[in-house]
mmCIF file of C-alpha atoms in Angstrom:
data_model
loop_
_atom_site.group_PDB
_atom_site.id
_atom_site.type_symbol
_atom_site.label_atom_id
_atom_site.label_comp_id
_atom_site.label_asym_id
_atom_site.label_seq_id
_atom_site.Cartn_x
_atom_site.Cartn_y
_atom_site.Cartn_z
ATOM 1 C CA MET Z 13 87.339 -3.112 23.987
ATOM 2 C CA PRO Z 14 83.387 -3.502 24.657
ATOM 3 C CA ASP Z 15 80.708 -2.448 22.014
ATOM 4 C CA ILE Z 16 80.356 1.016 22.572
ATOM 5 C CA GLY Z 17 76.569 1.104 22.019
ATOM 6 C CA HIS Z 18 76.072 -1.816 24.640
ATOM 7 C CA ALA Z 19 78.485 0.100 26.986
ATOM 8 C CA LEU Z 20 76.548 3.413 27.021
ATOM 9 C CA ALA Z 21 73.105 1.461 26.987
ATOM 10 C CA TYR Z 22 74.201 -0.643 30.042
ATOM 11 C CA TYR Z 23 75.393 2.979 31.624
ATOM 12 C CA ALA Z 24 72.069 4.543 30.823
ATOM 13 C CA VAL Z 25 69.993 1.794 32.675
ATOM 14 C CA PHE Z 26 72.363 1.780 35.552
ATOM 15 C CA LEU Z 27 71.797 5.711 35.723
ATOM 16 C CA VAL Z 28 68.051 5.531 35.422
ATOM 17 C CA SER Z 29 67.820 2.615 38.025
ATOM 18 C CA VAL Z 30 70.549 4.542 40.741
ATOM 19 C CA THR Z 31 67.963 7.697 40.131
ATOM 20 C CA MET Z 32 65.158 5.884 41.109
ATOM 21 C CA HIS Z 33 66.873 3.982 43.992
ATOM 22 C CA GLU Z 34 67.936 7.057 45.545
ATOM 23 C CA ALA Z 35 64.819 8.886 44.851
ATOM 24 C CA ALA Z 36 62.614 6.612 46.457
ATOM 25 C CA HIS Z 37 65.105 6.982 49.607
ATOM 26 C CA ALA Z 38 64.443 10.680 49.646
ATOM 27 C CA TRP Z 39 60.585 10.635 49.120
ATOM 28 C CA VAL Z 40 60.040 8.070 51.882
ATOM 29 C CA ALA Z 41 62.481 10.400 54.155
ATOM 30 C CA MET Z 42 60.233 13.214 53.361
ATOM 31 C CA LEU Z 43 56.876 11.235 54.094
ATOM 32 C CA GLY Z 44 58.510 10.375 57.259
ATOM 33 C CA GLY Z 45 59.487 13.757 58.444
ATOM 34 C CA ASP Z 46 62.675 14.506 57.097
ATOM 35 C CA LYS Z 47 63.134 17.166 54.380
ATOM 36 C CA THR Z 48 66.901 16.960 54.172
ATOM 37 C CA ALA Z 49 66.660 15.234 50.518
ATOM 38 C CA TYR Z 50 64.101 17.288 49.349
ATOM 39 C CA HIS Z 51 65.635 20.287 50.023
ATOM 40 C CA GLY Z 52 68.903 18.999 48.313
ATOM 41 C CA GLY Z 53 66.564 18.059 44.936
ATOM 42 C CA GLN Z 54 66.801 14.593 45.328
ATOM 43 C CA VAL Z 55 62.944 13.682 45.631
ATOM 44 C CA SER Z 56 63.267 13.670 42.076
ATOM 45 C CA LEU Z 57 63.563 11.195 38.735
ATOM 46 C CA ASP Z 58 65.491 14.005 37.123
ATOM 47 C CA PRO Z 59 69.152 12.305 37.195
ATOM 48 C CA ARG Z 60 70.833 15.775 37.474
ATOM 49 C CA PRO Z 61 70.652 16.599 41.201
ATOM 50 C CA HIS Z 62 71.449 13.150 42.162
ATOM 51 C CA ILE Z 63 74.843 13.565 39.859
ATOM 52 C CA ARG Z 64 75.582 17.049 41.187
ATOM 53 C CA ARG Z 65 75.438 15.146 44.876
ATOM 54 C CA GLU Z 66 77.821 12.146 43.431
ATOM 55 C CA PRO Z 67 79.471 13.271 40.179
ATOM 56 C CA MET Z 68 82.251 10.902 40.592
ATOM 57 C CA GLY Z 69 79.678 7.822 41.742
ATOM 58 C CA LEU Z 70 77.214 8.674 39.376
ATOM 59 C CA LEU Z 71 78.697 10.149 36.142
ATOM 60 C CA TRP Z 72 82.518 9.646 35.595
ATOM 61 C CA ILE Z 73 83.458 6.384 37.276
ATOM 62 C CA PRO Z 74 80.519 4.387 36.043
ATOM 63 C CA LEU Z 75 80.631 5.902 32.695
ATOM 64 C CA ILE Z 76 84.340 5.266 32.489
ATOM 65 C CA SER Z 77 84.255 1.733 33.668
ATOM 66 C CA ALA Z 78 81.413 1.015 31.261
ATOM 67 C CA LEU Z 79 83.546 2.218 28.156
ATOM 68 C CA LEU Z 80 86.474 0.236 29.264
ATOM 69 C CA THR Z 81 85.065 -3.178 30.862
ATOM 70 C CA GLY Z 82 81.169 -2.833 29.404
ATOM 71 C CA TRP Z 83 80.139 -2.778 33.032
ATOM 72 C CA PRO Z 84 79.116 0.340 35.226
ATOM 73 C CA ILE Z 85 80.479 0.586 38.624
ATOM 74 C CA GLY Z 86 79.505 3.355 40.689
ATOM 75 C CA PHE Z 87 77.641 4.417 43.778
ATOM 76 C CA ALA Z 88 75.075 7.093 45.055
ATOM 77 C CA SER Z 89 73.568 8.367 48.326
ATOM 78 C CA ALA Z 90 70.480 10.437 49.632
ATOM 79 C CA PRO Z 91 71.180 12.803 52.354
ATOM 80 C CA TYR Z 92 69.527 12.314 55.520
ATOM 81 C CA ASP Z 93 69.102 13.912 59.001
ATOM 82 C CA PRO Z 94 70.900 11.017 61.306
ATOM 83 C CA THR Z 95 69.347 12.728 64.371
ATOM 84 C CA TRP Z 96 65.873 12.063 62.776
ATOM 85 C CA ALA Z 97 66.748 8.577 62.030
ATOM 86 C CA ARG Z 98 68.320 8.143 65.390
ATOM 87 C CA ARG Z 99 64.565 9.646 66.881
ATOM 88 C CA HIS Z 100 62.485 7.565 64.271
ATOM 89 C CA PRO Z 101 64.085 4.298 63.612
ATOM 90 C CA LYS Z 102 61.393 2.393 62.082
ATOM 91 C CA ARG Z 103 60.747 5.656 59.686
ATOM 92 C CA ALA Z 104 64.591 5.579 59.035
ATOM 93 C CA ALA Z 105 64.079 1.638 57.939
ATOM 94 C CA TRP Z 106 61.356 2.115 55.645
ATOM 95 C CA MET Z 107 63.185 5.023 54.039
ATOM 96 C CA ALA Z 108 66.231 2.329 53.561
ATOM 97 C CA LEU Z 109 63.877 -0.398 52.533
ATOM 98 C CA ALA Z 110 62.282 1.940 49.603
ATOM 99 C CA GLY Z 111 65.672 2.033 47.528
ATOM 100 C CA PRO Z 112 65.604 -2.027 46.927
ATOM 101 C CA ALA Z 113 61.557 -1.522 46.706
ATOM 102 C CA ALA Z 114 62.387 1.003 43.958
ATOM 103 C CA ASN Z 115 64.565 -1.573 41.857
ATOM 104 C CA LEU Z 116 61.902 -4.241 42.541
ATOM 105 C CA LEU Z 117 59.228 -2.344 40.805
ATOM 106 C CA LEU Z 118 61.569 -2.051 37.721
ATOM 107 C CA VAL Z 119 62.439 -5.521 38.179
ATOM 108 C CA LEU Z 120 58.646 -6.415 37.659
ATOM 109 C CA LEU Z 121 58.035 -3.675 35.085
ATOM 110 C CA ALA Z 122 60.676 -5.306 32.792
ATOM 111 C CA PHE Z 123 59.545 -8.775 33.593
ATOM 112 C CA ALA Z 124 55.728 -7.713 32.759
ATOM 113 C CA ALA Z 125 57.241 -6.504 29.261
ATOM 114 C CA LEU Z 126 59.418 -9.709 28.645
ATOM 115 C CA ARG Z 127 55.908 -11.992 29.512
ATOM 116 C CA LEU Z 128 53.907 -9.672 27.402
ATOM 117 C CA GLY Z 129 56.313 -9.995 24.366
ATOM 118 C CA ALA Z 130 56.430 -13.749 24.905
ATOM 119 C CA GLY Z 131 52.888 -13.732 24.953
ATOM 120 C CA ALA Z 132 52.522 -11.931 21.583
ATOM 121 C CA GLY Z 133 54.976 -14.176 19.730
ATOM 122 C CA LEU Z 134 57.536 -11.661 19.518
ATOM 123 C CA PHE Z 135 59.820 -13.398 22.196
ATOM 124 C CA SER Z 136 60.789 -16.782 22.892
ATOM 125 C CA ALA Z 137 63.025 -18.678 25.787
ATOM 126 C CA PRO Z 138 66.651 -18.563 24.606
ATOM 127 C CA GLU Z 139 68.825 -21.564 24.491
ATOM 128 C CA HIS Z 140 70.998 -20.044 26.719
ATOM 129 C CA ALA Z 141 69.750 -17.061 29.061
ATOM 130 C CA GLY Z 142 72.320 -14.770 30.297
ATOM 131 C CA PHE Z 143 72.311 -11.003 32.015
ATOM 132 C CA ASP Z 144 71.253 -9.422 28.745
ATOM 133 C CA ARG Z 145 70.178 -11.939 26.981
ATOM 134 C CA LEU Z 146 66.870 -12.839 28.438
ATOM 135 C CA ALA Z 147 64.845 -13.736 25.294
ATOM 136 C CA ALA Z 148 65.298 -14.898 21.832
ATOM 137 C CA THR Z 149 63.745 -12.734 18.708
ATOM 138 C CA PRO Z 150 64.356 -12.587 15.163
ATOM 139 C CA ALA Z 151 67.740 -10.875 14.153
ATOM 140 C CA GLY Z 152 67.020 -7.849 11.696
ATOM 141 C CA THR Z 153 64.407 -6.469 13.724
ATOM 142 C CA VAL Z 154 64.193 -3.670 15.916
ATOM 143 C CA TRP Z 155 63.220 -6.119 18.571
ATOM 144 C CA PRO Z 156 66.983 -7.571 19.726
ATOM 145 C CA ALA Z 157 67.634 -4.217 21.027
ATOM 146 C CA VAL Z 158 64.343 -4.033 22.768
ATOM 147 C CA VAL Z 159 65.246 -7.627 24.483
ATOM 148 C CA PHE Z 160 68.612 -6.249 25.369
ATOM 149 C CA ILE Z 161 67.395 -3.292 27.106
ATOM 150 C CA LEU Z 162 64.767 -5.227 29.020
ATOM 151 C CA SER Z 163 67.261 -7.828 30.013
ATOM 152 C CA VAL Z 164 69.662 -5.403 31.405
ATOM 153 C CA PHE Z 165 66.708 -3.432 33.125
ATOM 154 C CA LEU Z 166 65.595 -6.613 34.791
ATOM 155 C CA SER Z 167 68.876 -8.238 35.604
ATOM 156 C CA LEU Z 168 70.774 -5.066 36.987
ATOM 157 C CA ASN Z 169 67.741 -4.039 39.132
ATOM 158 C CA LEU Z 170 67.773 -7.387 40.507
ATOM 159 C CA LEU Z 171 71.374 -7.165 41.256
ATOM 160 C CA LEU Z 172 71.015 -4.017 42.922
ATOM 161 C CA MET Z 173 67.769 -5.073 44.883
ATOM 162 C CA VAL Z 174 69.945 -8.396 46.431
ATOM 163 C CA LEU Z 175 73.035 -6.520 46.899
ATOM 164 C CA ASN Z 176 71.611 -3.750 48.809
ATOM 165 C CA LEU Z 177 69.090 -5.832 51.136
ATOM 166 C CA PHE Z 178 72.162 -7.509 52.532
ATOM 167 C CA PRO Z 179 72.496 -6.589 56.138
ATOM 168 C CA PHE Z 180 75.760 -5.276 56.371
ATOM 169 C CA PRO Z 181 76.507 -1.517 56.714
ATOM 170 C CA PRO Z 182 76.704 0.687 54.410
ATOM 171 C CA LEU Z 183 74.193 -1.220 52.355
ATOM 172 C CA ASP Z 184 70.548 -0.316 52.441
ATOM 173 C CA GLY Z 185 69.802 -3.636 54.631
ATOM 174 C CA SER Z 186 71.787 -2.669 57.599
ATOM 175 C CA GLY Z 187 69.114 0.129 57.632
ATOM 176 C CA VAL Z 188 66.658 -2.086 57.588
ATOM 177 C CA VAL Z 189 67.186 -4.295 60.686
ATOM 178 C CA PRO Z 190 65.022 -1.992 63.129
ATOM 179 C CA LEU Z 191 62.098 -3.162 61.330
ATOM 180 C CA PHE Z 192 62.481 -6.612 63.014
ATOM 181 C CA LEU Z 193 64.008 -5.125 66.454
ATOM 182 C CA ASN Z 194 62.230 -3.985 69.572
ATOM 183 C CA ASP Z 195 63.020 -0.539 70.829
ATOM 184 C CA ARG Z 196 65.502 -1.555 73.257
ATOM 185 C CA ALA Z 197 67.166 -3.607 70.827
ATOM 186 C CA THR Z 198 67.001 -1.110 68.338
ATOM 187 C CA VAL Z 199 68.704 1.569 70.669
ATOM 188 C CA LYS Z 200 71.621 -0.786 71.076
ATOM 189 C CA TYR Z 201 71.618 -1.511 67.044
ATOM 190 C CA GLN Z 202 72.145 1.869 66.494
ATOM 191 C CA ASP Z 203 74.881 2.628 68.898
ATOM 192 C CA PHE Z 204 76.559 -0.319 67.523
ATOM 193 C CA ILE Z 205 76.361 0.810 64.195
ATOM 194 C CA TRP Z 206 76.679 4.547 65.273
ATOM 195 C CA HIS Z 207 80.094 3.872 67.030
ATOM 196 C CA ASN Z 208 81.549 1.373 64.600
ATOM 197 C CA ARG Z 209 82.084 3.249 61.262
ATOM 198 C CA GLY Z 210 84.672 0.952 60.071
ATOM 199 C CA LEU Z 211 81.825 -1.780 59.628
ATOM 200 C CA GLY Z 212 81.154 -0.135 56.114
ATOM 201 C CA ILE Z 213 84.693 -1.649 54.615
ATOM 202 C CA ILE Z 214 83.843 -4.978 56.414
ATOM 203 C CA GLY Z 215 80.075 -5.126 55.119
ATOM 204 C CA ILE Z 216 81.666 -4.458 51.308
ATOM 205 C CA LEU Z 217 83.991 -6.862 51.530
ATOM 206 C CA ILE Z 218 81.321 -9.775 53.328
ATOM 207 C CA ALA Z 219 78.738 -8.715 50.920
ATOM 208 C CA TRP Z 220 81.338 -9.377 48.068
ATOM 209 C CA GLN Z 221 82.371 -12.792 48.726
ATOM 210 C CA LEU Z 222 78.665 -13.955 49.410
ATOM 211 C CA PHE Z 223 76.720 -12.264 46.610
ATOM 212 C CA SER Z 224 76.725 -14.932 44.193
ATOM 213 C CA TYR Z 225 75.879 -17.146 46.131
ATOM 214 C CA VAL Z 226 72.649 -15.365 46.793
ATOM 215 C CA TYR Z 227 72.323 -13.482 43.412
ATOM 216 C CA ASP Z 228 72.918 -16.594 41.417
ATOM 217 C CA PRO Z 229 69.822 -18.765 42.794
ATOM 218 C CA VAL Z 230 67.658 -15.730 42.811
ATOM 219 C CA PHE Z 231 68.314 -14.615 38.890
ATOM 220 C CA LEU Z 232 68.021 -18.634 38.187
ATOM 221 C CA PHE Z 233 64.570 -18.577 39.796
ATOM 222 C CA THR Z 234 63.286 -15.349 37.939
ATOM 223 C CA ILE Z 235 64.360 -16.721 34.591
ATOM 224 C CA ASN Z 236 62.673 -19.940 35.166
ATOM 225 C CA LEU Z 237 59.359 -17.902 36.379
ATOM 226 C CA LEU Z 238 59.906 -16.109 33.434
ATOM 227 C CA TYR Z 239 59.654 -19.400 31.007
ATOM 228 C CA PRO Z 240 58.118 -21.991 33.159
ATOM 229 C CA GLY Z 241 58.900 -25.057 31.991
ATOM 230 C CA ALA Z 242 62.225 -24.158 30.662
ATOM 231 C CA GLY Z 243 64.074 -25.770 32.802
ATOM 232 C CA TYR Z 244 67.420 -23.668 33.418
ATOM 233 C CA HIS Z 245 69.779 -24.615 35.704
#
């Protein structure tokens, strides 16, 4: 059985990260003229309206999976008006991009905190870096717990960002594609996605197979950027 404290910490980071991800979707949609999520209460960093919308994906499944395996598995979504999205595909694309952008912001904040700690002499490069071990610090103090939380924040949000940028439905990256298409191609792309809803299962399977080939190099690049000259490989 996993350590309960670590499991709950993983779940807490997951909940904060996914809440910010979905709130960013909702906020950018509102700015673009779609107030569906705003009226549902999702333009909020309070996790409660997001949990009310997806109680299984944001509460029960990730909490139980974290307690059983140490790793939270879950899902969430912010509601939007599909008619608005088809009428304003570029705005909808920015809405889709907002979620991964929120995760990137959390990555940068955790990265900056770890760099500040290293600069202050509180943290140092670990001999072996891992998902929840991105710094070494003296035992017997509060700092190992701080490092654990910062490491999970950086790694989990990096994971959420990379995963959601895959250009396969139902992931956010598929909604970002219209930013790179002209109007005519965008209409064809939207029609293709709209009339092939079963692509979601295929998209998840493809992303699952490709994920480690993309995430691992990005993670390695990030920790080498965190500790220049450390030479992790």
